[in-house]
PDB file of C-alpha atoms in Angstrom:
ATOM      1  CA  MET L   1    -223.696  49.557  20.864  1.00 50.00           C
ATOM      2  CA  ARG L   2    -222.954  47.436  17.871  1.00 50.00           C
ATOM      3  CA  SER L   3    -219.019  47.751  18.136  1.00 54.00           C
ATOM      4  CA  LYS L   4    -219.653  46.162  22.152  1.00 52.00           C
ATOM      5  CA  ARG L   5    -221.356  43.275  20.396  1.00 53.00           C
ATOM      6  CA  PHE L   6    -218.687  42.550  17.971  1.00 47.00           C
ATOM      7  CA  LEU L   7    -216.125  43.122  20.912  1.00 48.00           C
ATOM      8  CA  THR L   8    -217.898  40.585  23.260  1.00 52.00           C
ATOM      9  CA  VAL L   9    -218.508  37.976  20.195  1.00 45.00           C
ATOM     10  CA  LEU L  10    -214.739  38.445  19.500  1.00 45.00           C
ATOM     11  CA  LEU L  11    -213.464  37.935  22.613  1.00 48.00           C
ATOM     12  CA  GLY L  12    -215.442  34.751  23.394  1.00 52.00           C
ATOM     13  CA  LEU L  13    -214.186  33.777  19.591  1.00 45.00           C
ATOM     14  CA  LEU L  14    -210.421  34.428  20.882  1.00 45.00           C
ATOM     15  CA  SER L  15    -211.341  32.520  24.502  1.00 50.00           C
ATOM     16  CA  LEU L  16    -212.500  29.420  22.522  1.00 44.00           C
ATOM     17  CA  LEU L  17    -209.576  29.443  20.299  1.00 44.00           C
ATOM     18  CA  ALA L  18    -207.399  29.834  22.874  1.00 44.00           C
ATOM     19  CA  GLY L  19    -209.197  26.619  24.876  1.00 45.00           C
ATOM     20  CA  VAL L  20    -208.296  24.868  21.424  1.00 39.00           C
ATOM     21  CA  GLY L  21    -205.010  25.929  21.802  1.00 41.00           C
ATOM     22  CA  VAL L  22    -204.279  24.310  24.807  1.00 36.00           C
ATOM     23  CA  TRP L  23    -206.052  21.126  24.445  1.00 33.00           C
ATOM     24  CA  ILE L  24    -203.834  20.664  21.305  1.00 34.00           C
ATOM     25  CA  TYR L  25    -200.333  21.811  22.601  1.00 35.00           C
ATOM     26  CA  TRP L  26    -200.717  20.688  26.019  1.00 37.00           C
ATOM     27  CA  PRO L  27    -198.178  18.219  26.489  1.00 41.00           C
ATOM     28  CA  THR L  28    -198.893  14.376  26.687  1.00 45.00           C
ATOM     29  CA  PRO L  29    -197.893  13.286  30.270  1.00 54.00           C
ATOM     30  CA  ASP L  30    -195.016  11.173  30.756  1.00 68.00           C
ATOM     31  CA  LEU L  31    -196.711   7.226  30.937  1.00 80.00           C
ATOM     32  CA  GLY L  32    -193.429   5.872  30.961  1.00 88.00           C
ATOM     33  CA  ILE L  33    -194.333   3.447  28.009  1.00 93.00           C
ATOM     34  CA  PRO L  34    -191.590   1.084  27.551  1.00 91.00           C
ATOM     35  CA  MET L  35    -190.328   1.550  23.934  1.00 91.00           C
ATOM     36  CA  PRO L  36    -187.327   0.417  21.575  1.00 90.00           C
ATOM     37  CA  LYS L  37    -184.179   2.238  21.680  1.00 87.00           C
ATOM     38  CA  ASP L  38    -184.896   2.693  17.760  1.00 81.00           C
ATOM     39  CA  LEU L  39    -187.845   1.939  16.374  1.00 77.00           C
ATOM     40  CA  GLY L  40    -186.359   3.263  12.919  1.00 79.00           C
ATOM     41  CA  THR L  41    -184.165  -0.320  12.913  1.00 81.00           C
ATOM     42  CA  LEU L  42    -187.120  -2.805  13.197  1.00 82.00           C
ATOM     43  CA  ASP L  43    -189.224  -4.271  10.315  1.00 79.00           C
ATOM     44  CA  GLN L  44    -191.657  -1.009   8.640  1.00 82.00           C
ATOM     45  CA  ARG L  45    -194.676  -3.700   9.576  1.00 80.00           C
ATOM     46  CA  LEU L  46    -193.193  -4.050  13.415  1.00 86.00           C
ATOM     47  CA  ALA L  47    -192.619  -0.178  13.812  1.00 88.00           C
ATOM     48  CA  GLN L  48    -195.982   0.653  12.552  1.00 88.00           C
ATOM     49  CA  GLN L  49    -197.522  -1.829  14.811  1.00 89.00           C
ATOM     50  CA  ILE L  50    -195.605  -0.913  17.907  1.00 92.00           C
ATOM     51  CA  GLN L  51    -196.548   2.558  17.483  1.00 92.00           C
ATOM     52  CA  MET L  52    -200.160   1.886  17.215  1.00 92.00           C
ATOM     53  CA  GLY L  53    -199.374  -0.124  20.541  1.00 94.00           C
ATOM     54  CA  ILE L  54    -198.017   3.131  21.827  1.00 94.00           C
ATOM     55  CA  GLU L  55    -200.703   5.216  20.445  1.00 94.00           C
ATOM     56  CA  ASN L  56    -203.500   3.533  22.091  1.00 94.00           C
ATOM     57  CA  VAL L  57    -201.801   3.564  25.244  1.00 96.00           C
ATOM     58  CA  GLN L  58    -201.313   7.063  25.332  1.00 95.00           C
ATOM     59  CA  PHE L  59    -204.921   7.579  24.360  1.00 94.00           C
ATOM     60  CA  GLU L  60    -206.590   4.965  27.034  1.00 93.00           C
ATOM     61  CA  PRO L  61    -203.507   5.008  29.500  1.00 94.00           C
ATOM     62  CA  GLU L  62    -206.468   3.616  32.442  1.00 96.00           C
ATOM     63  CA  LEU L  63    -207.419   0.572  30.495  1.00 96.00           C
ATOM     64  CA  PRO L  64    -204.924  -2.916  31.287  1.00 97.00           C
ATOM     65  CA  LYS L  65    -206.245  -4.022  27.981  1.00 96.00           C
ATOM     66  CA  SER L  66    -203.785  -1.254  26.354  1.00 96.00           C
ATOM     67  CA  TRP L  67    -200.936  -1.855  28.313  1.00 97.00           C
ATOM     68  CA  GLY L  68    -201.391  -5.707  27.940  1.00 97.00           C
ATOM     69  CA  GLU L  69    -201.847  -5.705  24.421  1.00 96.00           C
ATOM     70  CA  LEU L  70    -198.559  -3.391  23.895  1.00 96.00           C
ATOM     71  CA  GLY L  71    -197.065  -5.893  25.981  1.00 97.00           C
ATOM     72  CA  MET L  72    -197.777  -9.054  23.939  1.00 96.00           C
ATOM     73  CA  VAL L  73    -196.651  -6.942  20.658  1.00 94.00           C
ATOM     74  CA  TYR L  74    -193.149  -6.826  22.212  1.00 95.00           C
ATOM     75  CA  HIS L  75    -193.554  -9.995  24.121  1.00 95.00           C
ATOM     76  CA  ALA L  76    -194.387 -11.667  20.323  1.00 91.00           C
ATOM     77  CA  ASN L  77    -191.839 -10.239  18.493  1.00 90.00           C
ATOM     78  CA  GLY L  78    -188.586 -10.808  20.555  1.00 89.00           C
ATOM     79  CA  MET L  79    -188.760  -8.017  23.225  1.00 94.00           C
ATOM     80  CA  PRO L  80    -190.102 -10.045  26.512  1.00 95.00           C
ATOM     81  CA  ASP L  81    -187.869  -7.702  28.782  1.00 96.00           C
ATOM     82  CA  LEU L  82    -190.257  -4.670  27.281  1.00 96.00           C
ATOM     83  CA  GLY L  83    -193.239  -6.797  27.681  1.00 97.00           C
ATOM     84  CA  ILE L  84    -193.035  -7.429  30.841  1.00 98.00           C
ATOM     85  CA  GLU L  85    -192.781  -3.879  31.758  1.00 97.00           C
ATOM     86  CA  CYS L  86    -195.984  -3.593  29.681  1.00 97.00           C
ATOM     87  CA  TYR L  87    -197.821  -6.201  31.666  1.00 98.00           C
ATOM     88  CA  ALA L  88    -196.670  -4.869  34.838  1.00 97.00           C
ATOM     89  CA  ARG L  89    -198.563  -2.053  34.455  1.00 97.00           C
ATOM     90  CA  ALA L  90    -201.325  -3.878  33.538  1.00 98.00           C
ATOM     91  CA  ILE L  91    -201.143  -5.894  36.655  1.00 98.00           C
ATOM     92  CA  GLU L  92    -201.275  -2.672  38.498  1.00 97.00           C
ATOM     93  CA  LEU L  93    -204.219  -1.699  36.829  1.00 97.00           C
ATOM     94  CA  GLN L  94    -206.248  -5.178  37.123  1.00 97.00           C
ATOM     95  CA  ALA L  95    -204.455  -7.314  39.689  1.00 97.00           C
ATOM     96  CA  ASN L  96    -207.237 -10.066  39.108  1.00 97.00           C
ATOM     97  CA  ASN L  97    -206.623 -10.893  35.738  1.00 98.00           C
ATOM     98  CA  PRO L  98    -204.629 -14.183  35.251  1.00 98.00           C
ATOM     99  CA  ARG L  99    -203.587 -13.470  31.892  1.00 97.00           C
ATOM    100  CA  TRP L 100    -201.426 -10.486  32.825  1.00 98.00           C
ATOM    101  CA  TRP L 101    -199.454 -12.440  35.245  1.00 98.00           C
ATOM    102  CA  TYR L 102    -199.265 -15.384  33.077  1.00 98.00           C
ATOM    103  CA  PHE L 103    -198.149 -13.409  29.931  1.00 98.00           C
ATOM    104  CA  SER L 104    -195.261 -11.809  32.365  1.00 98.00           C
ATOM    105  CA  ALA L 105    -194.225 -15.682  33.721  1.00 98.00           C
ATOM    106  CA  MET L 106    -193.828 -16.848  30.108  1.00 97.00           C
ATOM    107  CA  ALA L 107    -191.634 -13.647  29.290  1.00 97.00           C
ATOM    108  CA  GLU L 108    -189.510 -14.450  32.404  1.00 97.00           C
ATOM    109  CA  LYS L 109    -188.642 -17.773  31.166  1.00 96.00           C
ATOM    110  CA  GLU L 110    -187.825 -16.593  27.928  1.00 94.00           C
ATOM    111  CA  LEU L 111    -184.972 -14.282  29.699  1.00 95.00           C
ATOM    112  CA  ALA L 112    -184.398 -17.752  31.729  1.00 94.00           C
ATOM    113  CA  HIS L 113    -185.592 -15.809  34.837  1.00 96.00           C
ATOM    114  CA  LEU L 114    -186.907 -18.847  36.296  1.00 96.00           C
ATOM    115  CA  PRO L 115    -187.543 -18.312  39.712  1.00 96.00           C
ATOM    116  CA  ARG L 116    -189.136 -15.105  39.033  1.00 97.00           C
ATOM    117  CA  SER L 117    -191.080 -17.198  36.211  1.00 98.00           C
ATOM    118  CA  LEU L 118    -192.117 -19.415  39.271  1.00 98.00           C
ATOM    119  CA  GLU L 119    -193.240 -16.685  41.610  1.00 98.00           C
ATOM    120  CA  LEU L 120    -195.847 -15.396  38.985  1.00 98.00           C
ATOM    121  CA  LEU L 121    -197.314 -18.623  37.893  1.00 98.00           C
ATOM    122  CA  ASP L 122    -197.955 -19.330  41.642  1.00 97.00           C
ATOM    123  CA  ARG L 123    -199.967 -15.969  41.515  1.00 98.00           C
ATOM    124  CA  VAL L 124    -201.848 -17.690  38.200  1.00 98.00           C
ATOM    125  CA  VAL L 125    -202.713 -20.365  40.267  1.00 97.00           C
ATOM    126  CA  GLU L 126    -204.027 -18.607  43.072  1.00 98.00           C
ATOM    127  CA  LEU L 127    -206.165 -16.650  40.474  1.00 98.00           C
ATOM    128  CA  LYS L 128    -207.405 -19.502  38.368  1.00 97.00           C
ATOM    129  CA  ASN L 129    -206.370 -22.873  40.039  1.00 97.00           C
ATOM    130  CA  ASP L 130    -208.102 -24.631  37.013  1.00 97.00           C
ATOM    131  CA  PHE L 131    -206.285 -23.457  34.349  1.00 97.00           C
ATOM    132  CA  ALA L 132    -203.971 -26.469  33.729  1.00 97.00           C
ATOM    133  CA  PRO L 133    -200.851 -24.764  31.508  1.00 97.00           C
ATOM    134  CA  ALA L 134    -200.021 -22.660  34.682  1.00 98.00           C
ATOM    135  CA  HIS L 135    -199.258 -25.970  36.615  1.00 98.00           C
ATOM    136  CA  TRP L 136    -197.921 -28.330  33.983  1.00 98.00           C
ATOM    137  CA  ARG L 137    -195.647 -24.815  32.697  1.00 98.00           C
ATOM    138  CA  ARG L 138    -194.368 -24.927  36.655  1.00 98.00           C
ATOM    139  CA  GLY L 139    -193.635 -28.806  36.245  1.00 98.00           C
ATOM    140  CA  LEU L 140    -191.723 -27.857  33.182  1.00 97.00           C
ATOM    141  CA  ILE L 141    -189.618 -25.348  35.105  1.00 97.00           C
ATOM    142  CA  PHE L 142    -188.946 -27.534  38.088  1.00 98.00           C
ATOM    143  CA  PHE L 143    -187.911 -30.443  35.033  1.00 97.00           C
ATOM    144  CA  ASP L 144    -185.129 -28.292  33.873  1.00 94.00           C
ATOM    145  CA  ARG L 145    -184.021 -27.417  37.284  1.00 95.00           C
ATOM    146  CA  GLY L 146    -184.092 -31.060  38.257  1.00 96.00           C
ATOM    147  CA  ASP L 147    -186.155 -30.860  40.857  1.00 97.00           C
ATOM    148  CA  LEU L 148    -188.472 -33.860  40.476  1.00 98.00           C
ATOM    149  CA  GLU L 149    -190.435 -34.068  43.219  1.00 98.00           C
ATOM    150  CA  ASN L 150    -192.086 -30.743  42.889  1.00 98.00           C
ATOM    151  CA  ALA L 151    -192.279 -31.209  38.700  1.00 98.00           C
ATOM    152  CA  GLU L 152    -194.153 -34.749  39.412  1.00 98.00           C
ATOM    153  CA  ARG L 153    -196.577 -32.806  41.899  1.00 98.00           C
ATOM    154  CA  ALA L 154    -197.247 -29.975  39.184  1.00 98.00           C
ATOM    155  CA  PHE L 155    -197.912 -32.147  36.435  1.00 98.00           C
ATOM    156  CA  ARG L 156    -200.297 -34.411  38.461  1.00 98.00           C
ATOM    157  CA  LYS L 157    -202.263 -31.361  39.207  1.00 98.00           C
ATOM    158  CA  ALA L 158    -202.147 -30.182  35.289  1.00 98.00           C
ATOM    159  CA  ILE L 159    -204.086 -33.651  34.820  1.00 98.00           C
ATOM    160  CA  GLU L 160    -206.220 -33.346  37.558  1.00 98.00           C
ATOM    161  CA  VAL L 161    -207.637 -30.056  36.541  1.00 97.00           C
ATOM    162  CA  ASP L 162    -207.896 -30.950  32.729  1.00 96.00           C
ATOM    163  CA  SER L 163    -207.721 -34.538  31.947  1.00 96.00           C
ATOM    164  CA  ARG L 164    -208.024 -33.477  27.782  1.00 93.00           C
ATOM    165  CA  ASP L 165    -204.566 -31.092  28.426  1.00 93.00           C
ATOM    166  CA  GLY L 166    -201.787 -33.979  27.519  1.00 93.00           C
ATOM    167  CA  ALA L 167    -199.064 -31.759  28.653  1.00 95.00           C
ATOM    168  CA  GLY L 168    -199.286 -33.106  31.812  1.00 97.00           C
ATOM    169  CA  TRP L 169    -199.668 -36.503  30.755  1.00 97.00           C
ATOM    170  CA  ARG L 170    -196.482 -36.150  28.981  1.00 96.00           C
ATOM    171  CA  GLY L 171    -194.430 -33.889  31.404  1.00 97.00           C
ATOM    172  CA  LEU L 172    -195.324 -36.630  34.250  1.00 98.00           C
ATOM    173  CA  ALA L 173    -194.311 -39.597  32.273  1.00 98.00           C
ATOM    174  CA  ARG L 174    -191.142 -37.519  31.342  1.00 97.00           C
ATOM    175  CA  VAL L 175    -190.700 -37.405  35.104  1.00 98.00           C
ATOM    176  CA  LEU L 176    -191.614 -40.734  35.719  1.00 98.00           C
ATOM    177  CA  LEU L 177    -189.012 -41.998  33.179  1.00 98.00           C
ATOM    178  CA  GLN L 178    -186.351 -40.021  35.044  1.00 97.00           C
ATOM    179  CA  LEU L 179    -187.042 -41.615  38.486  1.00 97.00           C
ATOM    180  CA  ASP L 180    -186.368 -45.012  36.887  1.00 97.00           C
ATOM    181  CA  ARG L 181    -190.237 -45.976  36.972  1.00 97.00           C
ATOM    182  CA  PRO L 182    -191.129 -47.361  33.654  1.00 97.00           C
ATOM    183  CA  GLY L 183    -193.897 -49.618  34.937  1.00 97.00           C
ATOM    184  CA  GLU L 184    -196.065 -46.446  35.768  1.00 98.00           C
ATOM    185  CA  VAL L 185    -195.391 -44.412  32.275  1.00 98.00           C
ATOM    186  CA  VAL L 186    -196.650 -47.446  30.551  1.00 97.00           C
ATOM    187  CA  VAL L 187    -199.711 -47.474  32.606  1.00 98.00           C
ATOM    188  CA  LEU L 188    -199.869 -43.710  32.043  1.00 98.00           C
ATOM    189  CA  MET L 189    -199.482 -43.760  28.403  1.00 97.00           C
ATOM    190  CA  ARG L 190    -201.994 -46.445  27.983  1.00 97.00           C
ATOM    191  CA  GLN L 191    -204.449 -44.377  29.538  1.00 97.00           C
ATOM    192  CA  TRP L 192    -203.737 -41.345  27.688  1.00 97.00           C
ATOM    193  CA  LEU L 193    -203.485 -42.753  24.547  1.00 96.00           C
ATOM    194  CA  GLY L 194    -206.444 -45.002  25.690  1.00 95.00           C
ATOM    195  CA  THR L 195    -208.639 -41.697  25.267  1.00 93.00           C
ATOM    196  CA  GLY L 196    -208.297 -42.075  21.131  1.00 92.00           C
ATOM    197  CA  VAL L 197    -205.925 -38.934  21.314  1.00 90.00           C
ATOM    198  CA  HIS L 198    -203.396 -38.199  18.449  1.00 87.00           C
ATOM    199  CA  ASP L 199    -199.901 -37.760  20.433  1.00 90.00           C
ATOM    200  CA  PRO L 200    -196.973 -39.431  18.229  1.00 91.00           C
ATOM    201  CA  TYR L 201    -194.675 -37.659  21.640  1.00 93.00           C
ATOM    202  CA  ALA L 202    -196.902 -39.934  23.914  1.00 95.00           C
ATOM    203  CA  HIS L 203    -195.706 -43.318  21.947  1.00 95.00           C
ATOM    204  CA  ARG L 204    -192.378 -42.438  22.028  1.00 95.00           C
ATOM    205  CA  LEU L 205    -192.598 -42.337  25.920  1.00 96.00           C
ATOM    206  CA  LEU L 206    -194.407 -45.441  26.009  1.00 97.00           C
ATOM    207  CA  GLY L 207    -191.579 -46.824  23.776  1.00 96.00           C
ATOM    208  CA  LEU L 208    -188.631 -45.655  25.782  1.00 96.00           C
ATOM    209  CA  ALA L 209    -190.531 -46.841  28.913  1.00 97.00           C
ATOM    210  CA  TYR L 210    -190.948 -50.122  27.375  1.00 97.00           C
ATOM    211  CA  ARG L 211    -186.967 -49.989  26.392  1.00 96.00           C
ATOM    212  CA  GLN L 212    -186.512 -49.681  30.303  1.00 96.00           C
ATOM    213  CA  THR L 213    -188.362 -52.671  31.128  1.00 95.00           C
ATOM    214  CA  GLY L 214    -186.434 -54.514  28.221  1.00 95.00           C
ATOM    215  CA  GLU L 215    -189.304 -55.208  26.062  1.00 96.00           C
ATOM    216  CA  THR L 216    -187.655 -54.212  23.125  1.00 94.00           C
ATOM    217  CA  GLU L 217    -189.884 -55.457  20.186  1.00 95.00           C
ATOM    218  CA  LEU L 218    -193.074 -53.386  21.919  1.00 95.00           C
ATOM    219  CA  ALA L 219    -190.033 -50.417  22.195  1.00 95.00           C
ATOM    220  CA  GLU L 220    -189.440 -50.069  18.573  1.00 94.00           C
ATOM    221  CA  ALA L 221    -192.951 -50.342  17.208  1.00 95.00           C
ATOM    222  CA  GLU L 222    -193.777 -47.267  19.706  1.00 95.00           C
ATOM    223  CA  ILE L 223    -191.060 -45.555  18.705  1.00 92.00           C
ATOM    224  CA  ARG L 224    -191.656 -45.862  14.926  1.00 92.00           C
ATOM    225  CA  GLU L 225    -195.406 -44.895  15.252  1.00 88.00           C
ATOM    226  CA  SER L 226    -194.107 -41.855  17.491  1.00 87.00           C
ATOM    227  CA  GLY L 227    -191.890 -40.568  13.969  1.00 81.00           C
ATOM    228  CA  ASP L 228    -190.292 -37.240  14.753  1.00 75.00           C
ATOM    229  CA  GLU L 229    -192.475 -35.256  16.175  1.00 70.00           C
ATOM    230  CA  LYS L 230    -191.553 -32.882  19.067  1.00 74.00           C
ATOM    231  CA  PRO L 231    -193.805 -32.219  22.032  1.00 76.00           C
ATOM    232  CA  VAL L 232    -195.676 -29.199  21.527  1.00 72.00           C
ATOM    233  CA  TRP L 233    -195.807 -26.875  24.832  1.00 80.00           C
ATOM    234  CA  GLN L 234    -198.306 -24.593  24.049  1.00 77.00           C
ATOM    235  CA  ASP L 235    -201.670 -23.583  25.303  1.00 85.00           C
ATOM    236  CA  LEU L 236    -204.507 -21.066  24.112  1.00 81.00           C
ATOM    237  CA  TRP L 237    -203.470 -18.056  26.267  1.00 89.00           C
ATOM    238  CA  MET L 238    -199.868 -18.078  24.942  1.00 88.00           C
ATOM    239  CA  TYR L 239    -201.480 -18.505  21.085  1.00 79.00           C
ATOM    240  CA  GLU L 240    -203.212 -14.974  22.178  1.00 82.00           C
ATOM    241  CA  VAL L 241    -199.727 -13.302  22.342  1.00 88.00           C
ATOM    242  CA  VAL L 242    -198.465 -15.548  19.340  1.00 78.00           C
ATOM    243  CA  GLN L 243    -200.875 -13.676  17.085  1.00 74.00           C
ATOM    244  CA  TYR L 244    -199.050 -10.511  17.698  1.00 83.00           C
ATOM    245  CA  GLY L 245    -196.260 -11.851  16.031  1.00 78.00           C
ATOM    246  CA  SER L 246    -195.879  -9.336  13.116  1.00 62.00           C
ATOM    247  CA  ASN L 247    -193.003 -10.664  11.130  1.00 58.00           C
ATOM    248  CA  VAL L 248    -191.482 -13.856  10.634  1.00 68.00           C
ATOM    249  CA  GLY L 249    -187.668 -12.555   9.910  1.00 67.00           C
ATOM    250  CA  VAL L 250    -187.934 -10.360  12.952  1.00 60.00           C
ATOM    251  CA  LEU L 251    -188.598 -13.499  15.397  1.00 68.00           C
ATOM    252  CA  MET L 252    -186.445 -15.520  13.175  1.00 76.00           C
ATOM    253  CA  LYS L 253    -183.566 -12.725  13.528  1.00 73.00           C
ATOM    254  CA  GLU L 254    -183.737 -12.909  17.265  1.00 70.00           C
ATOM    255  CA  ALA L 255    -184.041 -16.812  17.433  1.00 79.00           C
ATOM    256  CA  ARG L 256    -180.624 -16.769  15.471  1.00 81.00           C
ATOM    257  CA  HIS L 257    -179.335 -14.302  17.909  1.00 72.00           C
ATOM    258  CA  CYS L 258    -180.004 -16.623  20.807  1.00 77.00           C
ATOM    259  CA  ILE L 259    -178.799 -19.808  19.296  1.00 85.00           C
ATOM    260  CA  GLU L 260    -175.200 -17.790  18.610  1.00 79.00           C
ATOM    261  CA  HIS L 261    -175.295 -16.635  22.313  1.00 66.00           C
ATOM    262  CA  HIS L 262    -176.094 -20.184  23.492  1.00 76.00           C
ATOM    263  CA  GLN L 263    -179.557 -19.273  25.030  1.00 73.00           C
ATOM    264  CA  PHE L 264    -181.054 -22.238  23.321  1.00 84.00           C
ATOM    265  CA  ARG L 265    -184.395 -22.598  25.422  1.00 79.00           C
ATOM    266  CA  ARG L 266    -185.442 -18.943  24.479  1.00 72.00           C
ATOM    267  CA  ALA L 267    -184.524 -19.637  21.014  1.00 81.00           C
ATOM    268  CA  ILE L 268    -187.045 -22.880  20.976  1.00 84.00           C
ATOM    269  CA  ASP L 269    -189.654 -20.507  23.067  1.00 77.00           C
ATOM    270  CA  ILE L 270    -189.297 -18.668  20.015  1.00 77.00           C
ATOM    271  CA  LEU L 271    -189.640 -20.884  17.508  1.00 81.00           C
ATOM    272  CA  GLU L 272    -192.299 -23.525  18.398  1.00 81.00           C
ATOM    273  CA  PRO L 273    -195.279 -21.377  18.370  1.00 72.00           C
ATOM    274  CA  LEU L 274    -193.614 -19.843  15.021  1.00 73.00           C
ATOM    275  CA  SER L 275    -193.115 -23.486  13.455  1.00 78.00           C
ATOM    276  CA  GLU L 276    -197.241 -24.018  14.118  1.00 72.00           C
ATOM    277  CA  ARG L 277    -197.855 -20.903  12.074  1.00 62.00           C
ATOM    278  CA  GLN L 278    -195.237 -21.174   9.253  1.00 68.00           C
ATOM    279  CA  ALA L 279    -195.358 -25.020   9.240  1.00 71.00           C
ATOM    280  CA  THR L 280    -194.252 -25.580   5.486  1.00 73.00           C
ATOM    281  CA  ASP L 281    -191.436 -22.778   6.205  1.00 75.00           C
ATOM    282  CA  ILE L 282    -187.923 -25.036   5.859  1.00 84.00           C
ATOM    283  CA  SER L 283    -186.094 -22.485   7.250  1.00 81.00           C
ATOM    284  CA  VAL L 284    -188.008 -22.016  10.435  1.00 82.00           C
ATOM    285  CA  LEU L 285    -188.446 -25.550  11.174  1.00 83.00           C
ATOM    286  CA  ASN L 286    -184.343 -26.066  10.326  1.00 84.00           C
ATOM    287  CA  THR L 287    -183.390 -23.348  13.160  1.00 86.00           C
ATOM    288  CA  LEU L 288    -185.923 -24.990  15.190  1.00 88.00           C
ATOM    289  CA  ALA L 289    -184.284 -28.233  14.797  1.00 88.00           C
ATOM    290  CA  GLN L 290    -180.703 -26.672  15.457  1.00 86.00           C
ATOM    291  CA  ALA L 291    -181.923 -25.131  18.676  1.00 88.00           C
ATOM    292  CA  TYR L 292    -183.041 -28.434  19.521  1.00 89.00           C
ATOM    293  CA  ILE L 293    -179.657 -29.972  18.779  1.00 83.00           C
TER     294      ILE L 293
END
């Protein structure tokens, strides 16, 4: 009887161990997680950050946030193509979240895929029409493509949904200058600056408008007021992505690579948010100036 009982306990223990073994050695399903070709070539800190993001996806592949955060790691560190793949998975799981569409649109823009970026921004507008950056980002793309009519419409919509966001005002002023309507720019910029904001680039735009109207003294005074500051086209959602940038050196390397290959717009998109985080880093500012030039 005792031996029979011992055998029963032994069989139960073996079954339990077998179950644990199956759980431990059961192969992880292929989730198709986007990965760099060789993590070993990346900065150690960045490689660890990516590995942590991959592990989060493996642990909770059903959570859109896991995919989205890995996408932001890639996006913030000069790998927008991998970021787009992750954002697409987040969209599959949570299609009603405008952030994933927006981040994907910005990554596509970095790759100079402007038609695709516009398509994604259109979707953001459908989901969250009161998010001004989605409108003025569309305006910037239209402006760069020379489509001033649609650019004007997009910037006016940005001002309508959030009059506190200066990007819509500045973008509209640039369009009006291109359309040779300086009088409207003067009214627009005076209205914007009259709200008490500190916006050096608005003074520059006002100065350029005065030049077009022949008011030289007013033009020079406004341009002196503007200094050498460049416009900042950033927003709260993109700051979320920037926070995942783990290493300045990695971003600088990617930006210099873009400059060497004449991908200046992409270099600027990488360096502008970085210059805000590293405001005293001369190498960052010099590289950004090189991209502007």
